XYZ file of C-alpha atoms in Angstrom:
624
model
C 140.073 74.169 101.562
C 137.225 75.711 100.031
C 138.284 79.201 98.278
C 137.016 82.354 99.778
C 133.424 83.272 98.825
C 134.826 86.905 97.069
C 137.165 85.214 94.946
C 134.110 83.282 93.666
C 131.224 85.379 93.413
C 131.930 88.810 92.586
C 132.072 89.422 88.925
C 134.922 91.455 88.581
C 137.674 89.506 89.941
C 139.607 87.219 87.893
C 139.792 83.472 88.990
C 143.483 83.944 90.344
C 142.021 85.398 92.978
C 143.039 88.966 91.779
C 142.024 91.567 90.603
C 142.646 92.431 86.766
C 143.539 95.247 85.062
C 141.470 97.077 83.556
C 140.944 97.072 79.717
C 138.914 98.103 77.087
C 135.581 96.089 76.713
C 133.736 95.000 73.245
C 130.572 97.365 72.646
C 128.079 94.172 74.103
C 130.013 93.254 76.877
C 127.694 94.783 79.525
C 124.887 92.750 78.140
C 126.443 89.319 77.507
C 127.603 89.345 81.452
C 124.630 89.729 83.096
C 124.988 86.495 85.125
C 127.876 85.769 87.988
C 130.298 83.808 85.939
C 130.745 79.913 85.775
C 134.362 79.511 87.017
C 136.121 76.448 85.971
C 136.941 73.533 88.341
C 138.254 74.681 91.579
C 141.594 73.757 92.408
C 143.018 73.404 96.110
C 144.027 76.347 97.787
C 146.155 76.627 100.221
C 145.364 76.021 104.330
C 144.717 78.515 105.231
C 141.109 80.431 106.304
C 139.008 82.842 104.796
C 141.570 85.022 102.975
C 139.595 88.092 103.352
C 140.957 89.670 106.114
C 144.213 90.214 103.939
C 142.307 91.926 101.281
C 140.455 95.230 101.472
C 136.734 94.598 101.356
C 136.075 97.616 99.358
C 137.994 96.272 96.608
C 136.786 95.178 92.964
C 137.561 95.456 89.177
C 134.625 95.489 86.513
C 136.212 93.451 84.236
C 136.381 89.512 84.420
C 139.119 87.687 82.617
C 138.275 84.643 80.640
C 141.555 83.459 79.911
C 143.263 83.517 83.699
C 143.433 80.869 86.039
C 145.152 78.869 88.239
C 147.894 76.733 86.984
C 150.602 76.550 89.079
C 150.415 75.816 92.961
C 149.216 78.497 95.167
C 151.931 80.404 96.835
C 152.493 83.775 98.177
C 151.921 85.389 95.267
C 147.775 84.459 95.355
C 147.889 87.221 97.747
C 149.820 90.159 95.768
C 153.310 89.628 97.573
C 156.479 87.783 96.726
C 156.137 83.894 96.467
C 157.832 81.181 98.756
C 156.348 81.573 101.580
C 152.530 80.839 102.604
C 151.147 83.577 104.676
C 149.054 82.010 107.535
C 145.626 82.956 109.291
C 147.654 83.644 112.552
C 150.142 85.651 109.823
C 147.330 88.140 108.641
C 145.266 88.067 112.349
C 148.621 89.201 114.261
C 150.240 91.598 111.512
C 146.952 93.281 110.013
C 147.760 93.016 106.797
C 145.492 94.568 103.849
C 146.174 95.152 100.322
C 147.515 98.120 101.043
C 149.986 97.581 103.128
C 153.705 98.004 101.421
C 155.843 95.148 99.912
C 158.445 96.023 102.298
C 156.597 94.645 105.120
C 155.499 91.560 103.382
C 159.300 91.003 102.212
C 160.550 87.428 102.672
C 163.299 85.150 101.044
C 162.928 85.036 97.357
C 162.681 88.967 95.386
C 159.693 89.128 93.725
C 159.098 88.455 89.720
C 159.337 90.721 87.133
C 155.492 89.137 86.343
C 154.458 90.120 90.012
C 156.162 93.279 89.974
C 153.925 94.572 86.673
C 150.467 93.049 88.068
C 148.358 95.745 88.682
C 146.974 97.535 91.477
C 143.434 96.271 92.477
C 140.684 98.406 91.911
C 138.273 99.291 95.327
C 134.891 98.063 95.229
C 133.565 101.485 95.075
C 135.884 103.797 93.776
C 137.417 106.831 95.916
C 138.293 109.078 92.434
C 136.271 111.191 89.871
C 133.643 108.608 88.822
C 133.896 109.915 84.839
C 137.430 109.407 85.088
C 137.451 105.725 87.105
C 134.575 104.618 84.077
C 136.689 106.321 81.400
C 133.536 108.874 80.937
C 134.046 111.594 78.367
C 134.696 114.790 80.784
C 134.071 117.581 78.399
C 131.139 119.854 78.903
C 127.950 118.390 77.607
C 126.644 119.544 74.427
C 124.248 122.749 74.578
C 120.621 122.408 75.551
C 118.247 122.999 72.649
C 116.307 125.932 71.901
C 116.284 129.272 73.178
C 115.528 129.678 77.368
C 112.168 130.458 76.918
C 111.436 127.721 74.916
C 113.103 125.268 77.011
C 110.652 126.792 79.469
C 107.704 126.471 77.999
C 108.490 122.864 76.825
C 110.162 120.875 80.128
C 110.079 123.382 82.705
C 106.651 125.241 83.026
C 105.167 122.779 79.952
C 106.330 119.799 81.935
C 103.734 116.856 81.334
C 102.277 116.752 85.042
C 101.391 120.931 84.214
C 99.824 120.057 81.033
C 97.450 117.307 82.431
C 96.818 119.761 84.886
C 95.925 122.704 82.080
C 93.833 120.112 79.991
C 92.139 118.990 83.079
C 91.542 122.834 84.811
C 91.284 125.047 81.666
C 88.674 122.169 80.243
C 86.803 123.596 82.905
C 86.904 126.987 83.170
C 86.342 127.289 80.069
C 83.113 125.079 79.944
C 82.513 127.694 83.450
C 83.142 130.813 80.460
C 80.385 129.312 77.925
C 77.922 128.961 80.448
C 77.836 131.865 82.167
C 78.011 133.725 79.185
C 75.086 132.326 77.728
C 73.255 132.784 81.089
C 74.285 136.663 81.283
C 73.306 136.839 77.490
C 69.979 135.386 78.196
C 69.953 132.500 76.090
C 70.023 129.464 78.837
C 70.557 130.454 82.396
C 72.794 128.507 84.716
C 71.688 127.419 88.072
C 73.389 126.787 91.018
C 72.244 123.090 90.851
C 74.073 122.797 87.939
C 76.993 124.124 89.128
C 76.919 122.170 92.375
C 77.002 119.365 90.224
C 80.129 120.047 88.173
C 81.793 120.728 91.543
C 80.790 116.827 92.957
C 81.550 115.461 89.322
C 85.132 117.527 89.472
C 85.967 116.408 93.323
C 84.874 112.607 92.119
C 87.008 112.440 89.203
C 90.178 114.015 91.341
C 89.616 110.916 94.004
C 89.086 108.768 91.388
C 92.368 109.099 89.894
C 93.792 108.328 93.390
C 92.361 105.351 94.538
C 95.280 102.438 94.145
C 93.012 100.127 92.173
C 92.648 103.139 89.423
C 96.260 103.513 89.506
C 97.562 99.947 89.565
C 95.129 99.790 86.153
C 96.568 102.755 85.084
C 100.247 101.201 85.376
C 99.136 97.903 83.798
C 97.899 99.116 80.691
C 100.587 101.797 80.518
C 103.811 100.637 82.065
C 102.703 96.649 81.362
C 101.017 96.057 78.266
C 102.523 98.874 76.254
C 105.883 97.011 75.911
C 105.470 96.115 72.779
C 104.761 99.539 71.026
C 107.059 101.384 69.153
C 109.756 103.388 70.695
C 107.672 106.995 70.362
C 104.447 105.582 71.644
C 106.422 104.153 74.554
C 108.016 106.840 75.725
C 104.496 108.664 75.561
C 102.763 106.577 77.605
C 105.641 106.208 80.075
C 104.721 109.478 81.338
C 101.408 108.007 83.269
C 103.192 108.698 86.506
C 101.896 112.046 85.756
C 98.355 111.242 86.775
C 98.488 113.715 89.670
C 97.569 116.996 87.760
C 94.007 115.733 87.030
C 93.869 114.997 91.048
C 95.125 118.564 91.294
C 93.655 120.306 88.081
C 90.404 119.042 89.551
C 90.596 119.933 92.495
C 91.133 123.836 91.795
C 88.327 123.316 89.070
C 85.976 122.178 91.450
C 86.383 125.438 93.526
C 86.004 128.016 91.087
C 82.814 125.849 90.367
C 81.982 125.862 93.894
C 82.268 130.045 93.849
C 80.045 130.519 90.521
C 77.655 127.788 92.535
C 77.801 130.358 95.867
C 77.145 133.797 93.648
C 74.552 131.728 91.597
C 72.833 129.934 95.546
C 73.098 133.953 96.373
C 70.937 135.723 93.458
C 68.636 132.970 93.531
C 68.333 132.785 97.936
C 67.814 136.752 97.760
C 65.383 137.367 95.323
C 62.999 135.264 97.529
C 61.576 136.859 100.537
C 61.773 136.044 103.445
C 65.225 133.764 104.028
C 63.713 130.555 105.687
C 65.822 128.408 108.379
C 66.799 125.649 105.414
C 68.175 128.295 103.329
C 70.157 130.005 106.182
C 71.853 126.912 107.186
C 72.847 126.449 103.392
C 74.417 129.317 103.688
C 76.549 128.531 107.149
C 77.106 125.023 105.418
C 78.052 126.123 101.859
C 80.468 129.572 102.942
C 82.194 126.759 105.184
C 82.770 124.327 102.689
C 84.149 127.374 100.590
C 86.912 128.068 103.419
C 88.335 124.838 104.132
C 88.577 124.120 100.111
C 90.509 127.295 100.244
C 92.522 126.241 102.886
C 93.258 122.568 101.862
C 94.553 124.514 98.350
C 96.827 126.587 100.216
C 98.439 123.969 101.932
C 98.816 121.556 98.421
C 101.281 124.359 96.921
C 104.439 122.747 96.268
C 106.605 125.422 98.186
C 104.497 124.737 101.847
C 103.743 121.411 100.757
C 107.058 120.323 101.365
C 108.445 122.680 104.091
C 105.019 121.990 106.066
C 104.407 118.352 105.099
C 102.760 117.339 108.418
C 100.776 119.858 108.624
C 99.193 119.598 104.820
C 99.157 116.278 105.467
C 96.957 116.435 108.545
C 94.790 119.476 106.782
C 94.460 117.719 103.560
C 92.995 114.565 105.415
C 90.887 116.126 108.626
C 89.669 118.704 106.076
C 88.947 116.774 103.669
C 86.575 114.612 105.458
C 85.239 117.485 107.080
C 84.108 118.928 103.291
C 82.664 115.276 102.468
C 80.593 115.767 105.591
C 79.678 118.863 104.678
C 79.198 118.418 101.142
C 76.083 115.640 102.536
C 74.811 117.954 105.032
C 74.269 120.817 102.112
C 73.178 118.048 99.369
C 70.369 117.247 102.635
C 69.537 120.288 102.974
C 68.996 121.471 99.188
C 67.001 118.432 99.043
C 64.705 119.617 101.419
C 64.548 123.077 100.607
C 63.529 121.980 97.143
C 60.635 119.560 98.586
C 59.350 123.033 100.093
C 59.495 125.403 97.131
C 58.712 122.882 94.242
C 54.936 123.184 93.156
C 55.471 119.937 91.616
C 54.437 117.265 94.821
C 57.004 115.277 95.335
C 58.860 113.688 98.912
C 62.469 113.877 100.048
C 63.403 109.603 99.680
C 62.455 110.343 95.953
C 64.240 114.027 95.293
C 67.370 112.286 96.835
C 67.458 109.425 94.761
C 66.994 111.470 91.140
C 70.031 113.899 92.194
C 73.118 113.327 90.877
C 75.215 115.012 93.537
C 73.808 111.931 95.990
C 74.745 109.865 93.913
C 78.369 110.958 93.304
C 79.005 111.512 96.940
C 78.117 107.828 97.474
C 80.560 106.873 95.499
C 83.496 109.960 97.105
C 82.339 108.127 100.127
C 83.108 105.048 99.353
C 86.965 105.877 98.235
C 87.386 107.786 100.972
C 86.484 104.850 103.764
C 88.138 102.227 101.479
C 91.181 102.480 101.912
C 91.396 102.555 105.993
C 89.297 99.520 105.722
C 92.386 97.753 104.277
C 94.468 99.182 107.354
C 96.207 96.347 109.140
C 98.755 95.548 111.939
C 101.374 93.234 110.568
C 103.907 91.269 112.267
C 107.451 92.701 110.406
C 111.047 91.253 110.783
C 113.684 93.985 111.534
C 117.187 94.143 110.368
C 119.008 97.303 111.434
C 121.271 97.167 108.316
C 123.518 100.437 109.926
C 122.717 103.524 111.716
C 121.393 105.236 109.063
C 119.007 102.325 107.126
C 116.492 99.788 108.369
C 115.413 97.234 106.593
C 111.628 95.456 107.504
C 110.673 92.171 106.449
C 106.845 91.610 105.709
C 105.860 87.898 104.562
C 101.937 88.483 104.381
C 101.657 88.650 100.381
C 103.671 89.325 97.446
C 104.063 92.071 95.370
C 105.186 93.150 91.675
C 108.450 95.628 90.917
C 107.706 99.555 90.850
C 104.874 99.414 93.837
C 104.996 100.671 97.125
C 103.625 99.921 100.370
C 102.078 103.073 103.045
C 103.420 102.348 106.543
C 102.424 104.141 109.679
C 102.417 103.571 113.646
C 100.023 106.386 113.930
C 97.407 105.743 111.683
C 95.586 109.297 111.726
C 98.596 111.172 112.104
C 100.755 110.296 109.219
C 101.997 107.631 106.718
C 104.188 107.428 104.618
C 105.478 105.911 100.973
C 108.053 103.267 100.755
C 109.221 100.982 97.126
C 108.798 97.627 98.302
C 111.548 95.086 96.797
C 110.264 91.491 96.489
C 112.381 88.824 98.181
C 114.597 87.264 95.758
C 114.431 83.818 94.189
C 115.954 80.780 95.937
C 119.717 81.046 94.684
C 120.441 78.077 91.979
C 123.373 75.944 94.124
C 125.209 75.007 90.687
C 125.647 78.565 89.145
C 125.164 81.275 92.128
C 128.246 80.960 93.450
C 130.141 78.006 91.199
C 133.324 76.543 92.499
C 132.132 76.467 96.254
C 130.135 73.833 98.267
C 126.926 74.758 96.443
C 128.114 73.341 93.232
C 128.642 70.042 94.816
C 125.477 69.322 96.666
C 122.214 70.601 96.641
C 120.925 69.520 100.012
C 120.138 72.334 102.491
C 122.453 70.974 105.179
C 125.189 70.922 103.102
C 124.350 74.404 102.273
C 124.146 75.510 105.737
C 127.315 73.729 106.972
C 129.772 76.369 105.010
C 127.803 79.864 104.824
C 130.943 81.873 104.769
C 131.373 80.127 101.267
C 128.726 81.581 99.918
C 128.097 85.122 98.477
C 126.008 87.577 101.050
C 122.766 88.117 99.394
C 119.505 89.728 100.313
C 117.598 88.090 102.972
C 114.630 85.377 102.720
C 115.877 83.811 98.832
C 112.895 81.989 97.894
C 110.262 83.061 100.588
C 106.948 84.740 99.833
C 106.722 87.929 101.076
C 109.019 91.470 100.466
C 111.354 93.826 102.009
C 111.032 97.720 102.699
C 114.073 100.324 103.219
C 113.977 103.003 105.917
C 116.823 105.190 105.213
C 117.348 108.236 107.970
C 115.702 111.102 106.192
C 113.438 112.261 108.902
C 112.248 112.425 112.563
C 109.755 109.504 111.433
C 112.220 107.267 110.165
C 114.698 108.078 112.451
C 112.347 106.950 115.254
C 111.934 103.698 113.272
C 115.671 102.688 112.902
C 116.257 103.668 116.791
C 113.579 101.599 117.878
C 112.972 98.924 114.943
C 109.441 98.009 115.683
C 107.986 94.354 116.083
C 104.222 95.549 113.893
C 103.357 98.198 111.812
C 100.259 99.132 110.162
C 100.385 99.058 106.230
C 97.300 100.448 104.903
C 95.662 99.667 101.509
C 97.252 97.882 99.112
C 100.620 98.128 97.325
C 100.460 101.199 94.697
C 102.159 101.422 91.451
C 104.914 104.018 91.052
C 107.309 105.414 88.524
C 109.942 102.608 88.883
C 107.233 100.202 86.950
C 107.716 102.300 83.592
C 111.451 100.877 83.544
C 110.322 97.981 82.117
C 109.426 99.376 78.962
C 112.833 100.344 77.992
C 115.437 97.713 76.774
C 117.913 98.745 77.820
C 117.402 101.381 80.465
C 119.876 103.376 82.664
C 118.891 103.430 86.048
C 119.773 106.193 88.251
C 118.894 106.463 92.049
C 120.797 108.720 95.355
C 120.542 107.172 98.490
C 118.020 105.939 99.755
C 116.400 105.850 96.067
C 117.953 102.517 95.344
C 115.809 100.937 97.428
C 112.538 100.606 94.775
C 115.272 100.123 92.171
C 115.866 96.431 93.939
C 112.543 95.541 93.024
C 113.257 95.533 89.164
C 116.749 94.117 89.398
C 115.205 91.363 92.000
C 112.188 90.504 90.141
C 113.376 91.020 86.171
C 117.453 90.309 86.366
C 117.597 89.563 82.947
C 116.135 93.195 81.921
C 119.181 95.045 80.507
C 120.221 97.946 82.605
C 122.837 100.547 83.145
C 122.984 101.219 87.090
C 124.370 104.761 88.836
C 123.719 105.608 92.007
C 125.153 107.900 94.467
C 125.239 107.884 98.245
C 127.105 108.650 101.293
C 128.859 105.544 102.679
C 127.093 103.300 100.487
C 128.435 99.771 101.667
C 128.629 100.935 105.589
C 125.134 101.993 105.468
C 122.832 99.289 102.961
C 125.407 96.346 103.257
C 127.554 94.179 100.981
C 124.598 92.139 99.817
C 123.732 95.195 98.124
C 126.100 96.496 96.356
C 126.856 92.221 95.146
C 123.698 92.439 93.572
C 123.839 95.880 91.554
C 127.609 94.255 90.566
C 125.345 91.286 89.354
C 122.615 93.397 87.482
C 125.525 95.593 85.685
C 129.186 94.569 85.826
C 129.715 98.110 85.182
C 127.442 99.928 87.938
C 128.622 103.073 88.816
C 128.490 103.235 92.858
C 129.613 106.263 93.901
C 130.246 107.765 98.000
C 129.647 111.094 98.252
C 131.618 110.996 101.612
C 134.698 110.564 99.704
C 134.307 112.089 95.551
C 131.938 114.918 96.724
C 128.271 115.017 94.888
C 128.840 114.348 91.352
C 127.357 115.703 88.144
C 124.257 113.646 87.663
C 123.397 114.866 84.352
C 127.088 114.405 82.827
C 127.415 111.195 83.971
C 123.889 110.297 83.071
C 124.739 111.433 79.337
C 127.924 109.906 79.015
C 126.719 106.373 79.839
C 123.542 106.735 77.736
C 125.990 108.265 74.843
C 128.334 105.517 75.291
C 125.723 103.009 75.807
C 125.823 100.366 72.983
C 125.280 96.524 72.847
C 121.781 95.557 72.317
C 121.367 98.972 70.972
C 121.709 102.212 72.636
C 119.816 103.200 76.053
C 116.262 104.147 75.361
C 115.704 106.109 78.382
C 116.659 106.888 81.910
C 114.439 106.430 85.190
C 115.739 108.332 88.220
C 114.766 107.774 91.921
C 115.681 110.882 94.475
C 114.477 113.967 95.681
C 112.538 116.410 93.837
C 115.238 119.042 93.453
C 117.675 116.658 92.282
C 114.875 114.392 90.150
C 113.358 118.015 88.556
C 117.558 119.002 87.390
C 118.466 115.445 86.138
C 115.158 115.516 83.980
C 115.458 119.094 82.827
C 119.270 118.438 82.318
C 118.861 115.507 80.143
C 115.592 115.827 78.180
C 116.973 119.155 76.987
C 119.356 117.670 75.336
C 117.607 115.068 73.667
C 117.432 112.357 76.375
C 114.266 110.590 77.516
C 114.046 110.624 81.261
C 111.384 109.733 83.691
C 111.412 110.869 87.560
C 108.993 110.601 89.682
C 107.193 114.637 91.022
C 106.296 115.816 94.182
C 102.598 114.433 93.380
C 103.485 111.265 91.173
């Protein structure tokens, strides 16, 4: 009889079938076990079925003993109770039993060994105590931040890198703004309001720019790619590029304090000429319009509405956006034409067009805006309702690299919305994925298929192109989704680059992720399993909700992931437990950095809480 698939494949039993104690592990262990370990030989067990339902399937130790195995004929004892007597499928189906049911109950002729009485107790496969106590984590209090409050401030609160971009990118030009009107108030070169209609088209060009996915996927490859080989300091320098949102939004706000110097400017200028003509008095409806909505789409982008009325910036920050691009042509149009009129120099519209650069520039706005929906497509998706709280979709149009994500919809003007793709996994190797079972005997696929319950659960479609998106339950969208999993969905552009992609360029790397944040974590541990990591995550019900295959493969990544459920040990201290595993981290050298996937509040106090005290971390902003 072919053993059961969890005495084979999960790396923290022993290859008695039980769980061993554990024990203190040499500083490189975590890094020489990266692979599911190469059991010896399988000897015959006895026959009986799949031995799992006697054994709680939340159970698992993070230690793997070399020097155990079976030598003796399998009795009783293979399943943790006195020996004589084989327990029998119809044993365990009519009695329940589990590991934690009491010897008592299990009692039969012979007493039980002094051996069997001191084996230990089996660990859970996600542990139900203090996780700094279950990973023998230092609990002290951390040491103190540095610096005094205000300078912790000014350098990771307020001074954070996404503000600074944002200062170098709005202050650049205000400044520049300063100078110029200066000079023009002093008398020595006056600024016009063509001028300054043009720094508000270059400013509103470069903040789309910086937005369109092609311009960021670049972005990542040359800083999250190619920059692996640096030194540690210029790494973890460039590994901020996630952080390319505060020129969107530093030029943004530029471009409308432009726009108001180009409206007082347009104003002097339009009344010192009498009378108004029709072309200037719809410059002025146009122009005082544009001013409003740019107000309004600004009002909406601040952080505190942006996330308590996300719907409703989302559907002003689009409908009014495109609104100002029309606008912005009608106005360039009419300028045009009111200069054709007032020029003493002959010249005809076709040609004043072509020699401004505002027409230019808003050819090119254009452009990035329409792009983008001209990518939108309706693809045929596989749904697998992985519990009542997660949905997992299966797309097999393309592939796609670790660290990007995908924009779904099924209401294309109304909303979309961001998820981490994970890449579907390689085809498992049948002599090393699960060794000791029918894969290690014959390759051919119907050999494979005629025992699945021998082998490990892993993540769907091994080998396939295509990838794999979670929905976890975090809003009325997705909850619609994992009610009614649909059939097609529209993705729309192309998959974008995100923070997760900068992981790569630490060796080793802790990676920490709540809930649903473990999802664009996969895609690293899928597509680069041989990258050294350290994993913690926390979320409620982790196994009931995202599925054994899941938590097999972070046991895979790191024999020593810490998995914790919030249902049961309460929300845990992120930042303690994120500095004891990078201050206890050792092996290939200590962890470089750590990369956290969650929500902003918890992402902002994980980052503040660790780079204060001298630990690089990386999580991704409201506007990464």
């Amino acid at each position: 009889m072919l053993p059961s698939s969890r005495s084979l494949t999960h790396p923290d039993q022993g290859h008695n079938g039980e769980n061993s104690q554990r024990r203190d592990l040499p500083a490189d262990y975590y890094y020489r076990h990266r692979s599911v370990h190469v059991m010896p030989s399988p000897l015959d067990f006895p026959d009986v079925e799949d031995l799992s339902d006697c054994e709680s399937s939340d159970e698992s130790n993070y230690n793997i003993d070399h020097d155990s195995s079976i030598t003796q004929p399998t009795k009783a004892f293979f399943l943790g109770v006195r020996s004589t007597r084989l327990i029998t499928p119809r044993d365990i189906e009519e009695a329940r039993l589990s590991r934690q049911a009491s010897a008592s109950t299990l009692a039969v002729d012979e007493p039980a060994s002094e051996k069997d009485m001191e084996k230990p107790k089996s660990n859970p496969l996600i542990p139900e105590v203090n996780p700094l106590e279950y990973h023998g984590l230092e609990s002290s209090p951390l040491p103190p931040k540095r610096g005094s409050r205000l300078y912790r401030y000014l350098r990771w609160n307020f001074g954070s890198v996404y503000r600074r971009v944002f200062c170098l990118a709005f202050l650049g030009n205000i400044t520049a703004l300063a100078f110029l009107l200066t000079n023009s108030i002093l008398g020595r070169k006056r600024l016009s309001y063509q001028q300054a209609g043009t720094a508000v088209t270059a400013n509103l060009l470069a903040a789309m720019l910086v937005r369109n996915e092609h311009v960021v996927n670049a972005l990542f490859w040359v800083c999250g790619t190619w920059t692996s080989g640096l030194p540690f300091w210029a790494r973890k320098f460039v590994a901020k590029i996630y952080s390319y949102g505060g020129i969107h939004s530093g030029g943004a706000v530029a471009a409308t304090f432009w726009y108001i110097a180009y409206l007082v400017l347009l104003t002097i200028d339009f009344q010192s000429a009498e009378p108004i003509s029709i072309t200037r008095s719809y410059i002025y409806f146009v122009s005082y319009g544009i001013l409003f909505m740019l107000f309004s789409i600004l009002i909406f982008a601040h952080p505190h509405l942006r996330v308590v009325m996300h719907n409703w910036f989302e559907g002003i920050h689009r409908f009014l956006g495109w609104t100002v691009v029309l606008l912005f042509w009608a106005q360039t149009m009419l300028l045009t034409a009111d200069s054709v009129q007032t020029t003493t120099t002959r010249t005809n519209f076709g040609k004043a067009l072509l020699i401004s650069p505002n027409f230019w520039m808003l050819v090119v706005i254009t452009i990035l805006v329409i792009y983008p929906w001209t990518r939108l497509r309706l693809r045929e998706c596989e749904a697998e309702v992985l519990s009542d709280h997660c949905l997992k979709l299966n797309f097999k149009y393309r592939d796609v690299h670790y660290g990007q994500a995908i924009r779904l919809t099924d209401a294309p003007l109304k909303e979309t919305h961001a998820f981490g793709v994970v890449p579907f996994p390689a085809a498992p190797n049948p002599t090393t994925h699960c060794a000791g079972c029918i894969c290690h005997l014959s390759t051919s696929s119907a050999d494979l298929k005629s025992a699945p319950e021998s082998r490990p659960p892993v993540l769907s479609h091994a080998g396939e192109k295509g990838f794999s998106v979670f929905i976890s339950n975090a809003g009325d969208w997705t909850q619609k989704m994992i009610r009614n999993p649909p059939k097609q969905i529209y993705t729309r552009g192309t998959p974008q680059f995100g923070v997760m992609r900068i992981a790569g360029l630490f060796k080793p790397c802790i990676i920490m992720a709540t809930g649903s944040g473990i999802a664009p974590c996969l895609s690293l541990f899928v597509q680069k399993p041989d990258h050294p990591v350290r994993i913690i995550w926390s979320a409620p019900s982790p196994l009931e909700t995202y599925g054994r295959a899941v938590i097999d493969l972070l046991y895979k990544i790191d024999p020593a992931a810490i998995i914790i459920d919030t249902r049961k040990t309460g929300r845990p201290d992120l930042v303690k437990i994120g500095y004891r595993v990078w201050e206890g981290s050792s092996g290939k050298g200590p962890c470089e950095a750590l990369v956290i996937i969650s929500n902003q509040k918890v992402t902002k106090k994980v980052v503040y809480g660790l780079e204060s005290r001298g630990v690089p971390a990386y999580g991704a902003i409201f506007d990464s």
